[in-house]
Amino acid sequence: MSRQKTITGGLFVGVTAFSAFLIIAVIIILLVVIINGGKDTFSWEFLTSFPEDGMMKGGIFPAIFGTVLLVLIMSVAAVPFGTITAIYLTEYAHEKSVLAQTIRFAVRTLATVPSIIFGLFGLGFFIKFVGTGIDDVFLGGQLKWGQPNILWASLTMALLTLPVVIVSVEEAIRTVPRELREASLALGATKWETIKRIVIPGSRSGIMTGTILAVSRGAGEVAPILFTGAAYYLATLPTSLSDQFMNLGYHIYIMATQSANVDQTLPIQFATTMVLLLLTFTLNLAAVIIRSRLRRNAK
Amino acid sequence: MKETKIKTRDLSLYYGAKMALNSITMDIPEKEVTAFIGPSGCGKSTFLRTLNRMNDLIPGVRITGEVLVDSLNIYDKQIDVVNLRKKVGMVFQKSNPFAKSIFENVAYGPRINGINNKTKLEEIVESSLKKAFIWEEVKDRMNDSAMALSGGQQQRMCIARTLAVEPEIILMDEPASALDPISTAKIEELIHELKKSYTIVIVTHNMQQAARVSDLTAFFYLGELIEYGKTRKIFTTPDKKHTEEYITGRFG
């Protein structure tokens, strides 16, 4: 009996250890393969130059530039909007009110919608509805905004990352102690003054975490920008919001599926993957560090 | 007896269906220290917080009866709560400095009142810190974070922060309960000094403290005001048996 228990127990430990090992192994294999395949191509030159020869040579600078620009414009849209929503939910809405519950439900749902649906929504709403509308009303039907560009792609991505921002900021706002709000109100501050001077400054690191997580998500997603602004290849960098742009994730997809010579582009593809992984990994790490600091302060 | 500053008339408070204060009627005199004593959960803190409407912030609270400050019912619809709280300041049990510099903590109230002139703010901050007996300790580190102060210093700084708004009444909710005896003594000394200019209402768990600092004492039990009178009388010859039992430590 007792021996059998020992065997069962030992077996269980083995299974759990194996599962844990498997996860680590997957990550290690992934990294080894990618770094091994990309390390010879990866260089300063690679990061700073344009693709050449039908993307079979040269660097990925436009894709890096496009990705950075995309997440910047996305943040400008998603962070203030998400922060304001989070403030409404935590400070003004009654926890049990229909409106607050509807918003929370919408945020949760938004977070589970497949990203390609956001892409389709962006195409339908931003490009076909808003963009074409602007063209018709202000430009007499001349095609300018009614086609994919970096603005529509960024706004589409902003919708996708909005829940991340809202949840992070909400969490941060809740860590601002009630005592501080009371102190402010007892000094004759209005609710808005208290939010502006105490709650928002106290939630700064949460707003930061939310932004970084959103940026990291936005940098890695491809589906939302597929129809809304990402370009296969551009000889110049985008200079206006109505320009299309190149993107790291999309670049990997293009090189994997559309290349004239897959063997020749493979090292470039690995190196691009390395850059993208490095970017999202660094951003996530920063978010984790800031968040853990925030949690420690809350105690 | 001095002029009455605060009057309550049949003040009852409910958390949902539960009655927390039962028909409290009392007069609190101007520029004296009135202490509220009683066992935990007796309603003394809740009652204190009705005097500057801090209970408004708690969902599900319902109040009946009147609270009159300078003969104005503060629960009247026309009353501006923000102005009321400027007039009736509050010091909390746990010192609650903002994550700002000492200067900015004390300047918080004046800034909200629209004072932005640097010289004027400096004047207010300095005089408030002096009134709270903490100026000498902090005058060379005004730009340091208030979080770096000791617990007792934080609490005196919070009192200075309250004084900077120029209130007429100061409510203190167990202001020294988290402090060491030396810091407590400083706070009590400060209360003695402040009552020359302010009406002070203090909730305390510490019977000796009530006896030391207050002119009047009110004993609360289960949401009711059991006995209220001169501190000396309450502590020597209380009228009610309940009061006597509490004061002599038979329950509490």
Coordinates of C-alpha atoms in Angstrom, one line a residue:
Chain A
M1 CA 0.0 0.0 0.0
S2 CA 2.6 2.5 1.2
R3 CA 4.9 1.4 -1.5
Q4 CA 2.3 1.8 -4.2
K5 CA 1.7 5.3 -2.8
T6 CA 5.3 6.1 -3.1
I7 CA 5.4 4.9 -6.7
T8 CA 2.2 6.9 -7.6
G9 CA 3.7 10.0 -5.9
G10 CA 7.0 9.6 -7.7
L11 CA 5.2 9.2 -11.0
F12 CA 3.3 12.3 -10.5
V13 CA 6.4 14.3 -9.6
G14 CA 7.9 12.9 -12.8
V15 CA 5.0 14.0 -15.0
T16 CA 4.9 17.5 -13.6
A17 CA 8.6 17.9 -13.9
F18 CA 8.5 16.7 -17.5
S19 CA 5.7 19.1 -18.4
A20 CA 7.6 22.0 -16.9
F21 CA 10.8 20.9 -18.7
L22 CA 8.8 20.7 -22.0
I23 CA 7.9 24.3 -21.8
I24 CA 11.4 25.4 -21.1
A25 CA 12.7 23.1 -23.9
V26 CA 10.3 24.7 -26.4
I27 CA 11.6 28.2 -25.5
I28 CA 15.2 27.1 -25.7
I29 CA 14.8 25.3 -29.0
L30 CA 12.9 28.3 -30.4
L31 CA 15.6 30.7 -29.4
V32 CA 18.5 28.4 -30.5
V33 CA 17.0 27.9 -33.9
I34 CA 16.2 31.6 -34.4
I35 CA 19.5 32.9 -33.1
N36 CA 21.4 30.2 -35.0
G37 CA 19.7 31.1 -38.3
G38 CA 19.9 34.8 -37.9
K39 CA 23.1 35.6 -36.1
D40 CA 25.2 35.9 -39.3
T41 CA 22.9 38.4 -40.9
F42 CA 22.2 40.4 -37.8
S43 CA 24.3 43.5 -37.7
W44 CA 24.1 47.3 -37.3
E45 CA 24.1 47.5 -41.1
F46 CA 21.1 45.1 -41.1
L47 CA 19.1 47.3 -38.7
T48 CA 19.8 50.5 -40.5
S49 CA 19.5 49.8 -44.2
F50 CA 16.7 49.2 -46.7
P51 CA 15.9 45.9 -48.3
E52 CA 17.6 45.3 -51.6
D53 CA 17.2 43.0 -54.6
G54 CA 13.6 42.1 -54.1
M55 CA 14.2 41.8 -50.3
M56 CA 16.8 39.1 -50.8
K57 CA 19.5 41.3 -49.5
G58 CA 19.9 44.4 -47.4
G59 CA 18.3 45.3 -44.1
I60 CA 15.0 45.9 -42.5
F61 CA 15.1 49.5 -41.4
P62 CA 11.8 50.5 -43.0
A63 CA 10.1 47.7 -41.2
I64 CA 11.5 48.7 -37.8
F65 CA 10.7 52.3 -38.5
G66 CA 7.1 51.4 -39.5
T67 CA 6.6 49.2 -36.5
V68 CA 7.8 52.0 -34.1
L69 CA 5.7 54.6 -35.8
L70 CA 2.7 52.2 -35.7
V71 CA 2.9 51.6 -31.9
L72 CA 3.6 55.3 -31.2
I73 CA 0.4 56.5 -33.0
M74 CA -1.5 53.6 -31.5
S75 CA -0.4 54.6 -28.0
V76 CA -1.4 58.2 -28.6
A77 CA -4.9 56.9 -29.3
A78 CA -5.2 54.0 -26.9
V79 CA -3.5 55.3 -23.7
P80 CA -5.6 58.5 -23.1
F81 CA -8.8 56.8 -24.1
G82 CA -8.1 53.7 -22.0
T83 CA -7.0 55.8 -19.0
I84 CA -10.1 57.9 -19.1
T85 CA -12.3 54.7 -19.4
A86 CA -10.5 53.2 -16.4
I87 CA -11.0 56.4 -14.4
Y88 CA -14.7 56.3 -15.2
L89 CA -15.0 52.7 -14.2
T90 CA -13.2 53.0 -10.9
E91 CA -14.1 56.5 -9.8
Y92 CA -17.4 57.5 -11.2
A93 CA -19.5 54.4 -12.2
H94 CA -21.3 52.5 -9.5
E95 CA -19.8 49.0 -9.4
K96 CA -23.2 47.4 -10.0
S97 CA -24.7 49.9 -12.4
V98 CA -25.8 48.6 -15.8
L99 CA -23.5 51.0 -17.7
A100 CA -20.4 49.9 -15.8
Q101 CA -21.2 46.3 -16.2
T102 CA -21.8 46.8 -19.9
I103 CA -18.5 48.5 -20.3
R104 CA -16.7 45.8 -18.4
F105 CA -18.4 43.2 -20.5
A106 CA -17.4 45.0 -23.6
V107 CA -13.8 45.3 -22.5
R108 CA -13.6 41.6 -21.7
T109 CA -15.2 40.7 -25.0
L110 CA -12.9 43.0 -26.9
A111 CA -10.0 41.2 -25.3
T112 CA -11.1 37.9 -26.7
V113 CA -12.0 38.9 -30.2
P114 CA -9.6 37.3 -32.7
S115 CA -7.2 39.9 -34.1
I116 CA -8.2 39.3 -37.7
I117 CA -11.7 40.5 -36.9
F118 CA -10.2 43.8 -35.8
G119 CA -8.4 43.9 -39.2
L120 CA -11.7 43.4 -41.0
F121 CA -13.4 46.0 -38.7
G122 CA -10.7 48.5 -39.4
L123 CA -11.1 47.9 -43.1
G124 CA -14.8 48.3 -43.0
F125 CA -15.1 51.1 -40.5
F126 CA -12.0 53.3 -40.7
I127 CA -11.2 52.9 -44.4
K128 CA -14.5 52.3 -46.1
F129 CA -16.7 54.3 -43.8
V130 CA -14.6 57.1 -42.2
G131 CA -11.9 57.4 -44.8
T132 CA -14.1 57.3 -47.9
G133 CA -16.5 59.6 -46.1
I134 CA -13.7 62.2 -45.6
D135 CA -12.7 61.8 -49.2
D136 CA -16.2 62.3 -50.4
V137 CA -17.0 65.3 -48.2
F138 CA -13.7 67.2 -48.2
L139 CA -11.8 66.0 -51.2
G140 CA -14.6 65.7 -53.7
G141 CA -14.2 61.9 -54.0
Q142 CA -10.5 62.0 -54.6
L143 CA -8.9 59.0 -53.1
K144 CA -6.7 59.8 -50.1
W145 CA -8.0 58.6 -46.8
G146 CA -10.2 55.9 -48.2
Q147 CA -7.3 53.4 -48.6
P148 CA -5.0 51.6 -46.2
N149 CA -2.6 53.9 -44.3
I150 CA -0.6 54.1 -41.1
L151 CA -3.3 56.1 -39.3
W152 CA -6.1 53.6 -39.9
A153 CA -3.7 50.7 -39.0
S154 CA -2.7 52.4 -35.8
L155 CA -6.3 53.1 -34.8
T156 CA -7.3 49.5 -35.5
M157 CA -4.4 48.4 -33.4
A158 CA -5.4 50.8 -30.7
L159 CA -8.8 49.1 -30.5
L160 CA -7.1 45.8 -30.0
T161 CA -4.8 47.0 -27.2
L162 CA -7.4 49.1 -25.5
P163 CA -8.4 46.3 -23.0
V164 CA -4.8 45.9 -22.0
V165 CA -4.5 49.6 -21.1
I166 CA -7.9 49.7 -19.3
V167 CA -7.2 46.7 -17.2
S168 CA -3.7 47.9 -16.2
V169 CA -4.8 51.4 -15.3
E170 CA -7.8 50.2 -13.4
E171 CA -5.6 47.9 -11.3
A172 CA -3.2 50.8 -10.6
I173 CA -6.0 53.2 -9.6
R174 CA -7.3 50.6 -7.1
T175 CA -3.9 50.5 -5.4
V176 CA -4.2 54.3 -4.6
P177 CA -5.1 54.1 -0.9
R178 CA -8.6 55.3 0.2
E179 CA -6.8 57.3 3.0
L180 CA -5.2 59.5 0.4
R181 CA -8.5 60.2 -1.4
E182 CA -10.1 61.0 2.0
A183 CA -7.2 63.3 3.0
S184 CA -7.6 65.2 -0.3
L185 CA -11.4 65.5 0.0
A186 CA -11.1 66.5 3.7
L187 CA -8.9 69.4 2.6
G188 CA -11.8 70.7 0.5
A189 CA -10.7 69.2 -2.8
T190 CA -13.5 68.2 -5.3
K191 CA -13.6 64.7 -6.6
W192 CA -12.1 65.8 -9.9
E193 CA -9.2 67.7 -8.1
T194 CA -8.6 64.5 -6.1
I195 CA -8.4 62.4 -9.2
K196 CA -6.2 64.9 -11.0
R197 CA -3.8 65.5 -8.2
I198 CA -3.8 62.3 -6.2
V199 CA -5.2 59.4 -8.1
I200 CA -3.7 59.9 -11.6
P201 CA -0.2 60.7 -10.2
G202 CA -0.5 57.7 -8.0
S203 CA -1.3 55.5 -11.0
R204 CA 1.5 56.6 -13.2
S205 CA 3.4 53.4 -13.1
G206 CA 0.2 51.5 -13.9
I207 CA -0.4 53.7 -16.9
M208 CA 3.2 53.1 -17.9
T209 CA 2.8 49.3 -17.6
G210 CA -0.4 49.4 -19.6
T211 CA 1.3 51.4 -22.3
I212 CA 4.3 49.1 -22.5
L213 CA 2.1 46.0 -22.6
A214 CA -0.1 47.5 -25.3
V215 CA 3.0 48.5 -27.3
S216 CA 4.5 45.1 -27.0
R217 CA 1.2 43.5 -28.1
G218 CA 0.9 46.0 -30.9
A219 CA 4.4 45.5 -32.1
G220 CA 3.8 41.7 -32.5
E221 CA 0.3 41.6 -34.0
V222 CA 0.0 41.4 -37.8
A223 CA -3.6 40.5 -38.5
P224 CA -5.1 43.9 -37.6
I225 CA -2.8 45.8 -40.0
L226 CA -3.0 43.3 -42.9
F227 CA -5.9 45.1 -44.6
T228 CA -5.5 48.5 -43.0
G229 CA -2.1 49.8 -43.8
A230 CA 0.9 47.4 -43.9
A231 CA 2.8 47.3 -47.2
Y232 CA 4.6 44.5 -48.9
Y233 CA 7.5 46.7 -49.9
L234 CA 8.1 50.5 -49.9
A235 CA 11.1 52.3 -51.3
T236 CA 10.6 55.3 -49.0
L237 CA 9.6 55.8 -45.4
P238 CA 6.1 57.0 -44.6
T239 CA 6.0 60.8 -44.2
S240 CA 2.3 61.4 -43.7
L241 CA -0.5 59.7 -41.8
S242 CA -2.0 58.8 -45.2
D243 CA 1.1 56.8 -46.2
Q244 CA 1.4 53.0 -46.0
F245 CA 4.2 51.5 -44.0
M246 CA 6.3 48.4 -43.6
N247 CA 6.1 46.2 -40.4
L248 CA 8.3 43.6 -38.8
G249 CA 5.7 41.0 -38.3
Y250 CA 4.3 41.4 -41.8
H251 CA 7.8 41.4 -43.2
I252 CA 8.4 38.0 -41.8
Y253 CA 5.2 36.7 -43.2
I254 CA 6.0 38.2 -46.7
M255 CA 9.5 36.7 -46.7
A256 CA 8.2 33.3 -45.7
T257 CA 5.4 33.1 -48.3
Q258 CA 6.1 35.5 -51.1
S259 CA 9.9 35.3 -51.6
A260 CA 11.3 34.5 -55.0
N261 CA 14.0 32.4 -53.3
V262 CA 13.2 31.1 -49.9
D263 CA 16.6 29.7 -49.2
Q264 CA 18.3 33.0 -49.8
T265 CA 15.9 35.0 -47.7
L266 CA 15.9 32.5 -44.8
P267 CA 18.8 34.2 -42.8
I268 CA 17.1 37.6 -43.3
Q269 CA 13.9 36.1 -42.0
F270 CA 15.6 34.6 -38.9
A271 CA 17.3 37.9 -38.2
T272 CA 14.0 39.8 -38.5
T273 CA 12.4 37.4 -36.2
M274 CA 15.2 37.9 -33.7
V275 CA 14.7 41.7 -33.8
L276 CA 10.9 41.3 -33.3
L277 CA 11.4 38.9 -30.4
L278 CA 14.0 41.1 -28.8
L279 CA 11.7 44.1 -29.1
T280 CA 8.6 42.4 -27.5
F281 CA 10.7 40.6 -24.9
T282 CA 12.4 43.8 -23.8
L283 CA 9.1 45.6 -23.6
N284 CA 7.4 42.8 -21.6
L285 CA 10.3 42.6 -19.2
A286 CA 10.1 46.4 -18.6
A287 CA 6.3 46.0 -17.9
V288 CA 6.9 43.1 -15.5
I289 CA 9.5 45.1 -13.6
I290 CA 7.4 48.2 -13.3
R291 CA 4.3 46.2 -12.3
S292 CA 6.1 44.3 -9.6
R293 CA 7.4 47.6 -8.2
L294 CA 3.9 48.9 -8.3
R295 CA 2.6 45.9 -6.4
R296 CA 5.3 46.2 -3.8
N297 CA 4.4 49.9 -3.2
A298 CA 0.8 48.9 -2.8
K299 CA 1.5 46.8 0.2
Chain B
M1 CA -20.0 77.8 28.8
K2 CA -18.8 79.1 25.4
E3 CA -20.9 79.6 22.3
T4 CA -22.1 76.5 20.6
K5 CA -20.3 75.7 17.3
I6 CA -21.8 72.4 16.3
K7 CA -25.3 71.2 17.1
T8 CA -26.8 67.9 16.2
R9 CA -30.5 67.2 16.4
D10 CA -31.9 63.6 16.4
L11 CA -29.0 62.5 14.1
S12 CA -29.4 58.9 13.0
L13 CA -27.3 57.1 10.5
Y14 CA -28.0 53.8 8.8
Y15 CA -25.7 51.5 6.8
G16 CA -28.3 50.0 4.6
A17 CA -30.9 48.7 7.0
K18 CA -28.5 48.6 10.0
M19 CA -28.7 51.6 12.4
A20 CA -25.3 52.8 13.4
L21 CA -26.2 56.0 15.2
N22 CA -29.5 56.4 17.1
S23 CA -30.9 59.9 17.4
I24 CA -28.0 61.8 18.7
T25 CA -28.5 65.3 20.0
M26 CA -25.6 67.3 21.3
D27 CA -24.1 70.7 21.4
I28 CA -20.3 71.1 20.9
P29 CA -18.9 74.4 22.1
E30 CA -16.5 76.7 20.3
K31 CA -12.8 76.7 21.0
E32 CA -12.9 73.8 23.4
V33 CA -11.8 70.2 23.1
T34 CA -14.6 67.7 23.0
A35 CA -13.6 64.0 23.3
F36 CA -15.7 61.1 22.0
I37 CA -15.0 57.9 23.9
G38 CA -16.5 54.4 23.8
P39 CA -15.8 50.8 22.9
S40 CA -14.9 49.8 19.3
G41 CA -18.0 49.9 17.0
C42 CA -19.9 52.2 19.3
G43 CA -20.3 54.8 16.5
K44 CA -18.0 57.5 17.7
S45 CA -15.9 57.6 14.5
T46 CA -19.0 57.4 12.4
F47 CA -20.5 60.3 14.3
L48 CA -17.3 62.3 13.9
R49 CA -17.4 61.7 10.2
T50 CA -21.0 63.0 9.9
L51 CA -19.7 66.4 11.0
N52 CA -17.8 67.0 7.8
R53 CA -19.9 64.7 5.7
M54 CA -17.1 62.2 5.1
N55 CA -19.7 59.4 5.3
D56 CA -21.1 60.7 2.0
L57 CA -18.4 58.7 0.3
I58 CA -19.6 55.4 1.6
P59 CA -22.3 53.8 -0.5
G60 CA -25.5 52.9 1.2
V61 CA -25.3 55.4 4.0
R62 CA -28.5 57.2 5.0
I63 CA -28.8 60.0 7.5
T64 CA -31.8 61.5 9.2
G65 CA -31.9 64.5 11.6
E66 CA -29.7 67.6 11.5
V67 CA -26.2 68.7 11.9
L68 CA -25.8 72.5 12.4
V69 CA -22.5 74.2 12.1
D70 CA -22.8 77.8 13.0
S71 CA -26.6 77.3 12.8
L72 CA -26.5 76.1 9.2
N73 CA -27.7 72.6 8.5
I74 CA -24.8 71.0 6.7
Y75 CA -27.1 68.3 5.2
D76 CA -29.2 71.0 3.5
K77 CA -29.3 70.6 -0.3
Q78 CA -27.9 74.1 -0.8
I79 CA -24.7 73.4 1.2
D80 CA -21.5 73.1 -0.8
V81 CA -19.7 70.1 0.7
V82 CA -16.4 71.3 -0.6
N83 CA -16.7 74.6 1.3
L84 CA -17.9 72.7 4.4
R85 CA -14.8 70.5 4.4
K86 CA -12.6 73.6 4.2
K87 CA -14.3 74.9 7.3
V88 CA -14.4 71.6 9.1
G89 CA -10.9 70.0 8.7
M90 CA -10.1 66.4 9.6
V91 CA -7.0 64.6 10.9
F92 CA -7.1 60.8 10.4
Q93 CA -6.1 57.9 12.5
K94 CA -3.3 56.7 10.2
S95 CA -1.2 59.6 9.0
N96 CA -1.8 59.9 5.3
P97 CA 0.8 62.1 3.7
F98 CA 0.6 62.4 -0.1
A99 CA 3.6 61.0 -2.1
K100 CA 4.8 64.6 -2.5
S101 CA 7.3 66.8 -0.8
I102 CA 6.6 68.2 2.7
F103 CA 6.1 71.6 1.1
E104 CA 3.6 70.3 -1.5
N105 CA 1.7 68.4 1.1
V106 CA 1.0 71.4 3.2
A107 CA 0.5 73.6 0.1
Y108 CA -2.1 71.2 -1.2
G109 CA -5.2 72.8 0.3
P110 CA -4.1 76.4 -0.5
R111 CA -3.3 75.4 -4.1
I112 CA -6.8 73.9 -4.4
N113 CA -8.2 77.2 -3.2
G114 CA -6.4 78.9 -6.1
I115 CA -3.4 80.3 -4.3
N116 CA -0.5 79.9 -6.7
N117 CA 1.7 82.8 -5.6
K118 CA 5.0 81.3 -4.4
T119 CA 5.7 83.8 -1.7
K120 CA 2.1 83.5 -0.4
L121 CA 2.3 79.7 -0.4
E122 CA 5.6 79.8 1.4
E123 CA 4.1 82.0 4.1
I124 CA 1.1 79.7 4.6
V125 CA 3.2 76.6 4.7
E126 CA 5.7 78.1 7.2
S127 CA 3.0 79.4 9.6
S128 CA 1.0 76.2 9.4
L129 CA 4.1 74.1 10.2
K130 CA 4.9 76.4 13.0
K131 CA 1.4 76.1 14.4
A132 CA 1.7 72.3 14.3
F133 CA 5.1 72.4 16.2
I134 CA 7.0 70.8 13.4
W135 CA 8.6 73.7 11.6
E136 CA 12.0 73.4 13.4
E137 CA 12.3 69.8 12.4
V138 CA 11.5 70.2 8.7
K139 CA 12.4 73.7 7.7
D140 CA 15.7 72.6 6.1
R141 CA 14.1 69.7 4.2
M142 CA 10.9 71.1 2.7
N143 CA 11.5 69.5 -0.6
D144 CA 12.1 66.0 0.8
S145 CA 9.4 63.5 0.4
A146 CA 6.9 63.5 3.3
M147 CA 7.1 59.7 3.3
A148 CA 10.6 60.1 4.8
L149 CA 9.3 61.6 8.0
S150 CA 8.7 59.5 11.2
G151 CA 5.1 58.5 12.0
G152 CA 4.8 61.2 14.7
Q153 CA 6.2 63.9 12.3
Q154 CA 3.9 62.7 9.5
Q155 CA 0.9 63.1 11.8
R156 CA 1.9 66.6 12.8
M157 CA 2.6 67.5 9.2
C158 CA -0.9 66.2 8.4
I159 CA -2.2 68.5 11.1
A160 CA -0.3 71.4 9.5
R161 CA -1.8 70.5 6.2
T162 CA -5.2 70.7 7.7
L163 CA -4.4 74.1 9.3
A164 CA -3.2 75.5 6.0
V165 CA -6.8 75.5 4.8
E166 CA -7.7 77.7 7.7
P167 CA -10.5 75.6 9.1
E168 CA -12.6 76.7 12.1
I169 CA -13.2 73.2 13.4
I170 CA -10.7 70.3 13.4
L171 CA -12.0 66.7 13.7
M172 CA -9.4 64.2 14.9
D173 CA -10.1 60.5 14.5
E174 CA -7.8 58.8 17.0
P175 CA -4.9 60.9 15.8
A176 CA -2.3 59.4 18.2
S177 CA -3.4 55.8 18.3
A178 CA -0.6 54.6 16.0
L179 CA 2.1 56.7 17.7
D180 CA 4.7 56.1 20.4
P181 CA 4.3 57.9 23.8
I182 CA 6.7 60.8 23.0
S183 CA 4.9 61.5 19.7
T184 CA 1.6 61.2 21.4
A185 CA 2.7 63.7 24.1
K186 CA 3.6 66.1 21.3
I187 CA 0.2 65.8 19.6
E188 CA -1.5 66.3 23.0
E189 CA 0.5 69.4 23.7
L190 CA -0.4 70.6 20.2
I191 CA -4.1 70.1 20.8
H192 CA -3.8 72.2 24.0
E193 CA -2.3 75.0 21.9
L194 CA -4.7 74.7 19.0
K195 CA -7.9 75.0 21.1
K196 CA -7.1 78.6 21.6
S197 CA -8.1 79.2 18.0
Y198 CA -10.0 76.2 16.9
T199 CA -12.9 74.1 17.9
I200 CA -11.6 70.5 18.3
V201 CA -13.4 67.3 18.4
I202 CA -11.3 64.2 19.0
V203 CA -12.2 60.5 19.0
T204 CA -10.0 58.5 21.2
H205 CA -9.6 55.0 22.5
N206 CA -7.3 56.1 25.2
M207 CA -9.2 57.1 28.3
Q208 CA -6.2 58.9 29.9
Q209 CA -5.8 60.9 26.7
A210 CA -9.4 62.0 26.8
A211 CA -9.0 63.0 30.4
R212 CA -5.8 64.9 29.7
V213 CA -6.8 66.9 26.6
S214 CA -10.5 67.4 26.6
D215 CA -12.8 69.9 28.3
L216 CA -15.9 67.9 27.5
T217 CA -16.4 64.2 27.0
A218 CA -19.1 62.2 25.3
F219 CA -19.5 58.5 26.0
F220 CA -21.0 56.5 23.1
Y221 CA -22.3 52.9 23.3
L222 CA -24.0 50.9 20.6
G223 CA -24.7 53.9 18.5
E224 CA -26.2 55.9 21.3
L225 CA -24.9 58.9 23.2
I226 CA -25.0 57.7 26.8
E227 CA -23.6 60.6 28.6
Y228 CA -22.1 63.9 27.8
G229 CA -20.6 66.6 30.1
K230 CA -17.6 68.2 31.6
T231 CA -14.6 65.8 31.3
R232 CA -13.8 66.2 35.0
K233 CA -17.3 65.2 35.9
I234 CA -17.5 62.2 33.5
F235 CA -14.3 60.8 34.8
T236 CA -15.0 61.3 38.5
T237 CA -18.7 61.2 39.1
P238 CA -20.6 60.0 36.0
D239 CA -24.3 59.9 36.2
K240 CA -24.8 56.7 34.3
K241 CA -23.7 53.3 35.5
H242 CA -22.6 52.3 32.0
T243 CA -20.2 55.2 31.7
E244 CA -18.7 54.4 35.1
E245 CA -18.2 50.8 34.1
Y246 CA -16.5 51.8 30.9
I247 CA -14.2 54.4 32.4
T248 CA -13.1 52.1 35.2
G249 CA -12.3 49.5 32.7
R250 CA -15.0 46.9 33.5
F251 CA -15.7 46.6 29.8
G252 CA -14.5 48.0 26.5

